[in-house]
């Protein structure tokens, strides 16, 4: 999505929405969110995450990130070049995200209607 907008991943600010394995649980084992976070970080993105079920990243066998969940509000959302929806928790305000995000990559099919700032993955 960033490349389509002539923006490099390197140096971009990306927010991962959900690092838990599945919605509404705290379990992070085999979480695709951590793999995506790690890949983006390796490509030079400035990556943060938000997850109401995981306030602080624990030390995992394959990942050692010292990070805390970012609070979602209009100002915070607007600071990121892209949001990647990985875990579709019920606690996320999807209308707020769509209204204030520059770009959302929806990997869960949450958004049904097309929008200029939405990419379905």
mmCIF file of N, CA, C and O in Angstrom, residues 9-88:
data_model
loop_
_atom_site.group_PDB
_atom_site.id
_atom_site.type_symbol
_atom_site.label_atom_id
_atom_site.label_comp_id
_atom_site.label_asym_id
_atom_site.label_seq_id
_atom_site.Cartn_x
_atom_site.Cartn_y
_atom_site.Cartn_z
ATOM 1 N N UNK A 9 8.629 1.931 2.663
ATOM 2 C CA UNK A 9 8.389 1.376 4.002
ATOM 3 C C UNK A 9 9.436 1.918 4.961
ATOM 4 O O UNK A 9 9.119 2.278 6.092
ATOM 5 N N UNK A 10 10.673 2.004 4.493
ATOM 6 C CA UNK A 10 11.753 2.525 5.341
ATOM 7 C C UNK A 10 11.412 3.949 5.775
ATOM 8 O O UNK A 10 11.145 4.817 4.963
ATOM 9 N N UNK A 11 11.367 4.139 7.084
ATOM 10 C CA UNK A 11 11.074 5.453 7.642
ATOM 11 C C UNK A 11 9.592 5.743 7.836
ATOM 12 O O UNK A 11 9.244 6.719 8.490
ATOM 13 N N UNK A 12 8.722 4.916 7.285
ATOM 14 C CA UNK A 12 7.289 5.127 7.470
ATOM 15 C C UNK A 12 6.877 4.710 8.881
ATOM 16 O O UNK A 12 7.467 3.809 9.470
ATOM 17 N N UNK A 13 5.850 5.373 9.373
ATOM 18 C CA UNK A 13 5.283 5.023 10.683
ATOM 19 C C UNK A 13 4.099 4.102 10.460
ATOM 20 O O UNK A 13 3.165 4.455 9.757
ATOM 21 N N UNK A 14 4.166 2.903 11.055
ATOM 22 C CA UNK A 14 3.137 1.888 10.867
ATOM 23 C C UNK A 14 2.623 1.435 12.235
ATOM 24 O O UNK A 14 3.410 1.169 13.143
ATOM 25 N N UNK A 15 1.309 1.345 12.348
ATOM 26 C CA UNK A 15 0.674 0.873 13.579
ATOM 27 C C UNK A 15 -0.001 -0.464 13.310
ATOM 28 O O UNK A 15 -0.852 -0.564 12.418
ATOM 29 N N UNK A 16 0.393 -1.484 14.069
ATOM 30 C CA UNK A 16 -0.230 -2.800 13.984
ATOM 31 C C UNK A 16 -1.444 -2.794 14.911
ATOM 32 O O UNK A 16 -1.329 -2.490 16.100
ATOM 33 N N UNK A 17 -2.603 -3.125 14.362
ATOM 34 C CA UNK A 17 -3.830 -3.211 15.147
ATOM 35 C C UNK A 17 -4.051 -4.666 15.534
ATOM 36 O O UNK A 17 -4.537 -5.464 14.745
ATOM 37 N N UNK A 18 -3.648 -5.016 16.737
ATOM 38 C CA UNK A 18 -3.836 -6.362 17.253
ATOM 39 C C UNK A 18 -2.640 -7.257 17.072
ATOM 40 O O UNK A 18 -2.216 -7.507 15.946
ATOM 41 N N UNK A 19 -2.089 -7.750 18.196
ATOM 42 C CA UNK A 19 -0.988 -8.710 18.143
ATOM 43 C C UNK A 19 -1.389 -10.049 18.766
ATOM 44 O O UNK A 19 -0.611 -10.989 18.737
ATOM 45 N N UNK A 20 -2.585 -10.135 19.316
ATOM 46 C CA UNK A 20 -3.070 -11.402 19.860
ATOM 47 C C UNK A 20 -3.341 -12.369 18.712
ATOM 48 O O UNK A 20 -3.594 -11.958 17.576
ATOM 49 N N UNK A 21 -3.316 -13.653 19.013
ATOM 50 C CA UNK A 21 -3.499 -14.693 18.000
ATOM 51 C C UNK A 21 -4.868 -14.609 17.333
ATOM 52 O O UNK A 21 -4.990 -14.797 16.125
ATOM 53 N N UNK A 22 -5.898 -14.341 18.120
ATOM 54 C CA UNK A 22 -7.230 -14.170 17.552
ATOM 55 C C UNK A 22 -8.001 -13.152 18.376
ATOM 56 O O UNK A 22 -7.584 -12.775 19.466
ATOM 57 N N UNK A 23 -9.132 -12.717 17.843
ATOM 58 C CA UNK A 23 -9.850 -11.610 18.456
ATOM 59 C C UNK A 23 -10.356 -11.943 19.857
ATOM 60 O O UNK A 23 -10.742 -13.063 20.148
ATOM 61 N N UNK A 24 -10.264 -10.903 20.690
ATOM 62 C CA UNK A 24 -10.805 -10.913 22.047
ATOM 63 C C UNK A 24 -10.135 -11.905 22.996
ATOM 64 O O UNK A 24 -10.741 -12.328 23.968
ATOM 65 N N UNK A 25 -8.887 -12.277 22.715
ATOM 66 C CA UNK A 25 -8.116 -13.134 23.626
ATOM 67 C C UNK A 25 -6.740 -12.513 23.846
ATOM 68 O O UNK A 25 -6.275 -11.701 23.057
ATOM 69 N N UNK A 26 -6.085 -12.945 24.920
ATOM 70 C CA UNK A 26 -4.749 -12.440 25.249
ATOM 71 C C UNK A 26 -3.633 -13.305 24.682
ATOM 72 O O UNK A 26 -2.482 -12.899 24.671
ATOM 73 N N UNK A 27 -3.952 -14.479 24.221
ATOM 74 C CA UNK A 27 -2.970 -15.451 23.747
ATOM 75 C C UNK A 27 -2.213 -14.915 22.532
ATOM 76 O O UNK A 27 -2.807 -14.508 21.548
ATOM 77 N N UNK A 28 -0.900 -14.922 22.617
ATOM 78 C CA UNK A 28 -0.068 -14.422 21.520
ATOM 79 C C UNK A 28 0.693 -15.532 20.801
ATOM 80 O O UNK A 28 1.407 -15.270 19.837
ATOM 81 N N UNK A 29 0.540 -16.768 21.240
ATOM 82 C CA UNK A 29 1.261 -17.862 20.587
ATOM 83 C C UNK A 29 0.862 -17.945 19.125
ATOM 84 O O UNK A 29 -0.308 -17.886 18.786
ATOM 85 N N UNK A 30 1.861 -18.046 18.250
ATOM 86 C CA UNK A 30 1.656 -18.152 16.806
ATOM 87 C C UNK A 30 0.949 -16.930 16.217
ATOM 88 O O UNK A 30 0.270 -17.016 15.199
ATOM 89 N N UNK A 31 1.118 -15.792 16.836
ATOM 90 C CA UNK A 31 0.449 -14.580 16.374
ATOM 91 C C UNK A 31 1.040 -14.077 15.065
ATOM 92 O O UNK A 31 2.244 -13.826 14.971
ATOM 93 N N UNK A 32 0.198 -13.883 14.038
ATOM 94 C CA UNK A 32 0.715 -13.291 12.800
ATOM 95 C C UNK A 32 1.114 -11.823 12.997
ATOM 96 O O UNK A 32 1.950 -11.300 12.276
ATOM 97 N N UNK A 33 0.535 -11.174 13.991
ATOM 98 C CA UNK A 33 0.854 -9.771 14.263
ATOM 99 C C UNK A 33 2.323 -9.568 14.603
ATOM 100 O O UNK A 33 2.940 -8.598 14.161
ATOM 101 N N UNK A 34 2.892 -10.474 15.347
ATOM 102 C CA UNK A 34 4.298 -10.339 15.712
ATOM 103 C C UNK A 34 5.200 -10.554 14.503
ATOM 104 O O UNK A 34 6.197 -9.869 14.340
ATOM 105 N N UNK A 35 4.839 -11.463 13.652
ATOM 106 C CA UNK A 35 5.639 -11.695 12.438
ATOM 107 C C UNK A 35 5.581 -10.471 11.526
ATOM 108 O O UNK A 35 6.599 -10.041 10.986
ATOM 109 N N UNK A 36 4.399 -9.890 11.376
ATOM 110 C CA UNK A 36 4.242 -8.699 10.548
ATOM 111 C C UNK A 36 5.013 -7.528 11.163
ATOM 112 O O UNK A 36 5.715 -6.801 10.462
ATOM 113 N N UNK A 37 4.899 -7.354 12.474
ATOM 114 C CA UNK A 37 5.642 -6.299 13.167
ATOM 115 C C UNK A 37 7.138 -6.458 12.916
ATOM 116 O O UNK A 37 7.832 -5.499 12.584
ATOM 117 N N UNK A 38 7.626 -7.679 13.043
ATOM 118 C CA UNK A 38 9.051 -7.952 12.859
ATOM 119 C C UNK A 38 9.490 -7.686 11.419
ATOM 120 O O UNK A 38 10.540 -7.073 11.189
ATOM 121 N N UNK A 39 8.713 -8.128 10.443
ATOM 122 C CA UNK A 39 9.063 -7.900 9.032
ATOM 123 C C UNK A 39 9.114 -6.408 8.708
ATOM 124 O O UNK A 39 10.034 -5.945 8.022
ATOM 125 N N UNK A 40 8.129 -5.659 9.180
ATOM 126 C CA UNK A 40 8.126 -4.214 8.937
ATOM 127 C C UNK A 40 9.334 -3.546 9.594
ATOM 128 O O UNK A 40 9.973 -2.678 9.009
ATOM 129 N N UNK A 41 9.634 -3.969 10.807
ATOM 130 C CA UNK A 41 10.785 -3.415 11.525
ATOM 131 C C UNK A 41 12.082 -3.705 10.764
ATOM 132 O O UNK A 41 12.935 -2.830 10.607
ATOM 133 N N UNK A 42 12.226 -4.923 10.258
ATOM 134 C CA UNK A 42 13.422 -5.291 9.499
ATOM 135 C C UNK A 42 13.555 -4.467 8.215
ATOM 136 O O UNK A 42 14.668 -4.230 7.750
ATOM 137 N N UNK A 43 12.435 -4.025 7.648
ATOM 138 C CA UNK A 43 12.468 -3.227 6.424
ATOM 139 C C UNK A 43 12.610 -1.737 6.717
ATOM 140 O O UNK A 43 12.549 -0.920 5.805
ATOM 141 N N UNK A 44 12.792 -1.381 7.991
ATOM 142 C CA UNK A 44 13.087 -0.006 8.335
ATOM 143 C C UNK A 44 11.906 0.855 8.738
ATOM 144 O O UNK A 44 12.051 2.061 8.921
ATOM 145 N N UNK A 45 10.732 0.253 8.886
ATOM 146 C CA UNK A 45 9.570 1.025 9.338
ATOM 147 C C UNK A 45 9.687 1.307 10.828
ATOM 148 O O UNK A 45 10.311 0.552 11.577
ATOM 149 N N UNK A 46 9.081 2.402 11.240
ATOM 150 C CA UNK A 46 8.935 2.715 12.657
ATOM 151 C C UNK A 46 7.599 2.112 13.076
ATOM 152 O O UNK A 46 6.549 2.611 12.706
ATOM 153 N N UNK A 47 7.647 1.007 13.808
ATOM 154 C CA UNK A 47 6.455 0.219 14.084
ATOM 155 C C UNK A 47 6.041 0.319 15.539
ATOM 156 O O UNK A 47 6.871 0.216 16.444
ATOM 157 N N UNK A 48 4.742 0.524 15.751
ATOM 158 C CA UNK A 48 4.110 0.454 17.060
ATOM 159 C C UNK A 48 2.944 -0.512 16.946
ATOM 160 O O UNK A 48 2.596 -0.955 15.855
ATOM 161 N N UNK A 49 2.335 -0.811 18.078
ATOM 162 C CA UNK A 49 1.153 -1.668 18.045
ATOM 163 C C UNK A 49 0.127 -1.147 19.033
ATOM 164 O O UNK A 49 0.436 -0.381 19.946
ATOM 165 N N UNK A 50 -1.100 -1.572 18.824
ATOM 166 C CA UNK A 50 -2.152 -1.339 19.797
ATOM 167 C C UNK A 50 -2.956 -2.623 19.908
ATOM 168 O O UNK A 50 -3.243 -3.278 18.900
ATOM 169 N N UNK A 51 -3.249 -3.015 21.145
ATOM 170 C CA UNK A 51 -4.045 -4.214 21.369
ATOM 171 C C UNK A 51 -4.633 -4.116 22.778
ATOM 172 O O UNK A 51 -3.884 -4.098 23.754
ATOM 173 N N UNK A 52 -5.960 -4.027 22.884
ATOM 174 C CA UNK A 52 -6.575 -3.909 24.210
ATOM 175 C C UNK A 52 -6.370 -5.139 25.084
ATOM 176 O O UNK A 52 -6.480 -5.059 26.306
ATOM 177 N N UNK A 53 -6.031 -6.265 24.481
ATOM 178 C CA UNK A 53 -5.823 -7.498 25.230
ATOM 179 C C UNK A 53 -4.357 -7.710 25.622
ATOM 180 O O UNK A 53 -4.059 -8.549 26.457
ATOM 181 N N UNK A 54 -3.453 -6.956 25.014
ATOM 182 C CA UNK A 54 -2.016 -7.121 25.269
ATOM 183 C C UNK A 54 -1.413 -5.734 25.527
ATOM 184 O O UNK A 54 -0.888 -5.097 24.622
ATOM 185 N N UNK A 55 -1.489 -5.235 26.764
ATOM 186 C CA UNK A 55 -1.007 -3.890 27.054
ATOM 187 C C UNK A 55 0.512 -3.725 26.927
ATOM 188 O O UNK A 55 0.996 -2.645 26.633
ATOM 189 N N UNK A 56 1.261 -4.810 27.131
ATOM 190 C CA UNK A 56 2.726 -4.770 27.006
ATOM 191 C C UNK A 56 3.173 -6.074 26.358
ATOM 192 O O UNK A 56 2.694 -7.149 26.727
ATOM 193 N N UNK A 57 4.089 -5.968 25.410
ATOM 194 C CA UNK A 57 4.574 -7.178 24.745
ATOM 195 C C UNK A 57 5.422 -8.001 25.702
ATOM 196 O O UNK A 57 6.390 -7.497 26.274
ATOM 197 N N UNK A 58 5.075 -9.267 25.860
ATOM 198 C CA UNK A 58 5.922 -10.137 26.681
ATOM 199 C C UNK A 58 7.132 -10.594 25.874
ATOM 200 O O UNK A 58 7.151 -10.483 24.650
ATOM 201 N N UNK A 59 8.116 -11.096 26.551
ATOM 202 C CA UNK A 59 9.258 -11.690 25.846
ATOM 203 C C UNK A 59 8.798 -13.015 25.273
ATOM 204 O O UNK A 59 8.282 -13.869 25.987
ATOM 205 N N UNK A 60 8.968 -13.158 24.000
ATOM 206 C CA UNK A 60 8.581 -14.386 23.317
ATOM 207 C C UNK A 60 9.827 -15.101 22.813
ATOM 208 O O UNK A 60 10.895 -14.491 22.691
ATOM 209 N N UNK A 61 9.680 -16.359 22.498
ATOM 210 C CA UNK A 61 10.838 -17.151 22.044
ATOM 211 C C UNK A 61 11.516 -16.507 20.842
ATOM 212 O O UNK A 61 12.734 -16.395 20.793
ATOM 213 N N UNK A 62 10.735 -16.057 19.865
ATOM 214 C CA UNK A 62 11.301 -15.534 18.627
ATOM 215 C C UNK A 62 11.369 -14.011 18.560
ATOM 216 O O UNK A 62 11.973 -13.470 17.631
ATOM 217 N N UNK A 63 10.724 -13.321 19.496
ATOM 218 C CA UNK A 63 10.642 -11.853 19.422
ATOM 219 C C UNK A 63 10.945 -11.241 20.778
ATOM 220 O O UNK A 63 10.443 -11.690 21.798
ATOM 221 N N UNK A 64 11.753 -10.186 20.757
ATOM 222 C CA UNK A 64 12.142 -9.506 21.988
ATOM 223 C C UNK A 64 11.981 -8.003 21.817
ATOM 224 O O UNK A 64 12.954 -7.271 21.716
ATOM 225 N N UNK A 65 10.760 -7.554 21.747
ATOM 226 C CA UNK A 65 10.484 -6.126 21.602
ATOM 227 C C UNK A 65 9.999 -5.569 22.926
ATOM 228 O O UNK A 65 9.144 -6.159 23.571
ATOM 229 N N UNK A 66 10.573 -4.448 23.334
ATOM 230 C CA UNK A 66 10.145 -3.741 24.538
ATOM 231 C C UNK A 66 9.146 -2.675 24.101
ATOM 232 O O UNK A 66 9.541 -1.553 23.767
ATOM 233 N N UNK A 67 7.876 -3.028 24.064
ATOM 234 C CA UNK A 67 6.862 -2.099 23.572
ATOM 235 C C UNK A 67 5.606 -2.200 24.425
ATOM 236 O O UNK A 67 5.299 -3.257 24.960
ATOM 237 N N UNK A 68 4.888 -1.084 24.479
ATOM 238 C CA UNK A 68 3.580 -1.039 25.123
ATOM 239 C C UNK A 68 2.547 -0.625 24.084
ATOM 240 O O UNK A 68 2.858 0.076 23.127
ATOM 241 N N UNK A 69 1.330 -1.048 24.308
ATOM 242 C CA UNK A 69 0.229 -0.734 23.407
ATOM 243 C C UNK A 69 -0.015 0.770 23.361
ATOM 244 O O UNK A 69 -0.012 1.447 24.385
ATOM 245 N N UNK A 70 -0.225 1.282 22.162
ATOM 246 C CA UNK A 70 -0.494 2.700 21.931
ATOM 247 C C UNK A 70 -1.986 2.955 22.134
ATOM 248 O O UNK A 70 -2.824 2.156 21.701
ATOM 249 N N UNK A 71 -2.316 4.051 22.770
ATOM 250 C CA UNK A 71 -3.723 4.429 22.956
ATOM 251 C C UNK A 71 -4.285 4.971 21.646
ATOM 252 O O UNK A 71 -3.633 5.770 20.964
ATOM 253 N N UNK A 72 -5.468 4.537 21.292
ATOM 254 C CA UNK A 72 -6.092 5.004 20.052
ATOM 255 C C UNK A 72 -6.966 6.229 20.310
ATOM 256 O O UNK A 72 -7.870 6.188 21.127
ATOM 257 N N UNK A 73 -6.651 7.302 19.602
ATOM 258 C CA UNK A 73 -7.478 8.501 19.576
ATOM 259 C C UNK A 73 -7.218 9.159 18.222
ATOM 260 O O UNK A 73 -6.296 8.767 17.503
ATOM 261 N N UNK A 74 -8.030 10.133 17.822
ATOM 262 C CA UNK A 74 -7.855 10.721 16.486
ATOM 263 C C UNK A 74 -6.446 11.236 16.205
ATOM 264 O O UNK A 74 -5.915 11.019 15.112
ATOM 265 N N UNK A 75 -5.819 11.879 17.173
ATOM 266 C CA UNK A 75 -4.477 12.431 16.970
ATOM 267 C C UNK A 75 -3.444 11.328 16.778
ATOM 268 O O UNK A 75 -2.571 11.418 15.910
ATOM 269 N N UNK A 76 -3.529 10.298 17.596
ATOM 270 C CA UNK A 76 -2.587 9.189 17.494
ATOM 271 C C UNK A 76 -2.730 8.485 16.154
ATOM 272 O O UNK A 76 -1.749 8.218 15.464
ATOM 273 N N UNK A 77 -3.955 8.181 15.765
ATOM 274 C CA UNK A 77 -4.213 7.475 14.519
ATOM 275 C C UNK A 77 -3.644 8.257 13.331
ATOM 276 O O UNK A 77 -3.014 7.687 12.440
ATOM 277 N N UNK A 78 -3.849 9.553 13.323
ATOM 278 C CA UNK A 78 -3.424 10.399 12.201
ATOM 279 C C UNK A 78 -1.905 10.500 12.064
ATOM 280 O O UNK A 78 -1.399 10.855 10.998
ATOM 281 N N UNK A 79 -1.155 10.172 13.108
ATOM 282 C CA UNK A 79 0.314 10.254 13.052
ATOM 283 C C UNK A 79 0.944 9.160 12.205
ATOM 284 O O UNK A 79 2.095 9.268 11.796
ATOM 285 N N UNK A 80 0.213 8.080 11.954
ATOM 286 C CA UNK A 80 0.793 6.933 11.258
ATOM 287 C C UNK A 80 0.536 7.008 9.765
ATOM 288 O O UNK A 80 -0.529 7.421 9.328
ATOM 289 N N UNK A 81 1.523 6.557 8.992
ATOM 290 C CA UNK A 81 1.383 6.488 7.548
ATOM 291 C C UNK A 81 0.446 5.346 7.152
ATOM 292 O O UNK A 81 -0.243 5.430 6.139
ATOM 293 N N UNK A 82 0.450 4.284 7.948
ATOM 294 C CA UNK A 82 -0.399 3.128 7.654
ATOM 295 C C UNK A 82 -0.757 2.399 8.940
ATOM 296 O O UNK A 82 0.050 2.329 9.863
ATOM 297 N N UNK A 83 -1.976 1.868 8.959
ATOM 298 C CA UNK A 83 -2.429 0.980 10.015
ATOM 299 C C UNK A 83 -2.652 -0.376 9.379
ATOM 300 O O UNK A 83 -3.200 -0.465 8.276
ATOM 301 N N UNK A 84 -2.214 -1.442 10.064
ATOM 302 C CA UNK A 84 -2.398 -2.798 9.547
ATOM 303 C C UNK A 84 -3.286 -3.544 10.530
ATOM 304 O O UNK A 84 -2.876 -3.827 11.655
ATOM 305 N N UNK A 85 -4.510 -3.831 10.108
ATOM 306 C CA UNK A 85 -5.469 -4.543 10.946
ATOM 307 C C UNK A 85 -5.181 -6.029 10.878
ATOM 308 O O UNK A 85 -5.434 -6.681 9.868
ATOM 309 N N UNK A 86 -4.620 -6.554 11.971
ATOM 310 C CA UNK A 86 -4.213 -7.949 12.018
ATOM 311 C C UNK A 86 -5.178 -8.777 12.870
ATOM 312 O O UNK A 86 -5.528 -9.893 12.502
ATOM 313 N N UNK A 87 -5.607 -8.249 14.006
ATOM 314 C CA UNK A 87 -6.528 -8.946 14.895
ATOM 315 C C UNK A 87 -7.745 -8.057 15.100
ATOM 316 O O UNK A 87 -7.620 -6.946 15.617
ATOM 317 N N UNK A 88 -8.893 -8.526 14.710
ATOM 318 C CA UNK A 88 -10.107 -7.706 14.709
ATOM 319 C C UNK A 88 -10.865 -7.776 16.039
ATOM 320 O O UNK A 88 -11.984 -8.276 16.121
#
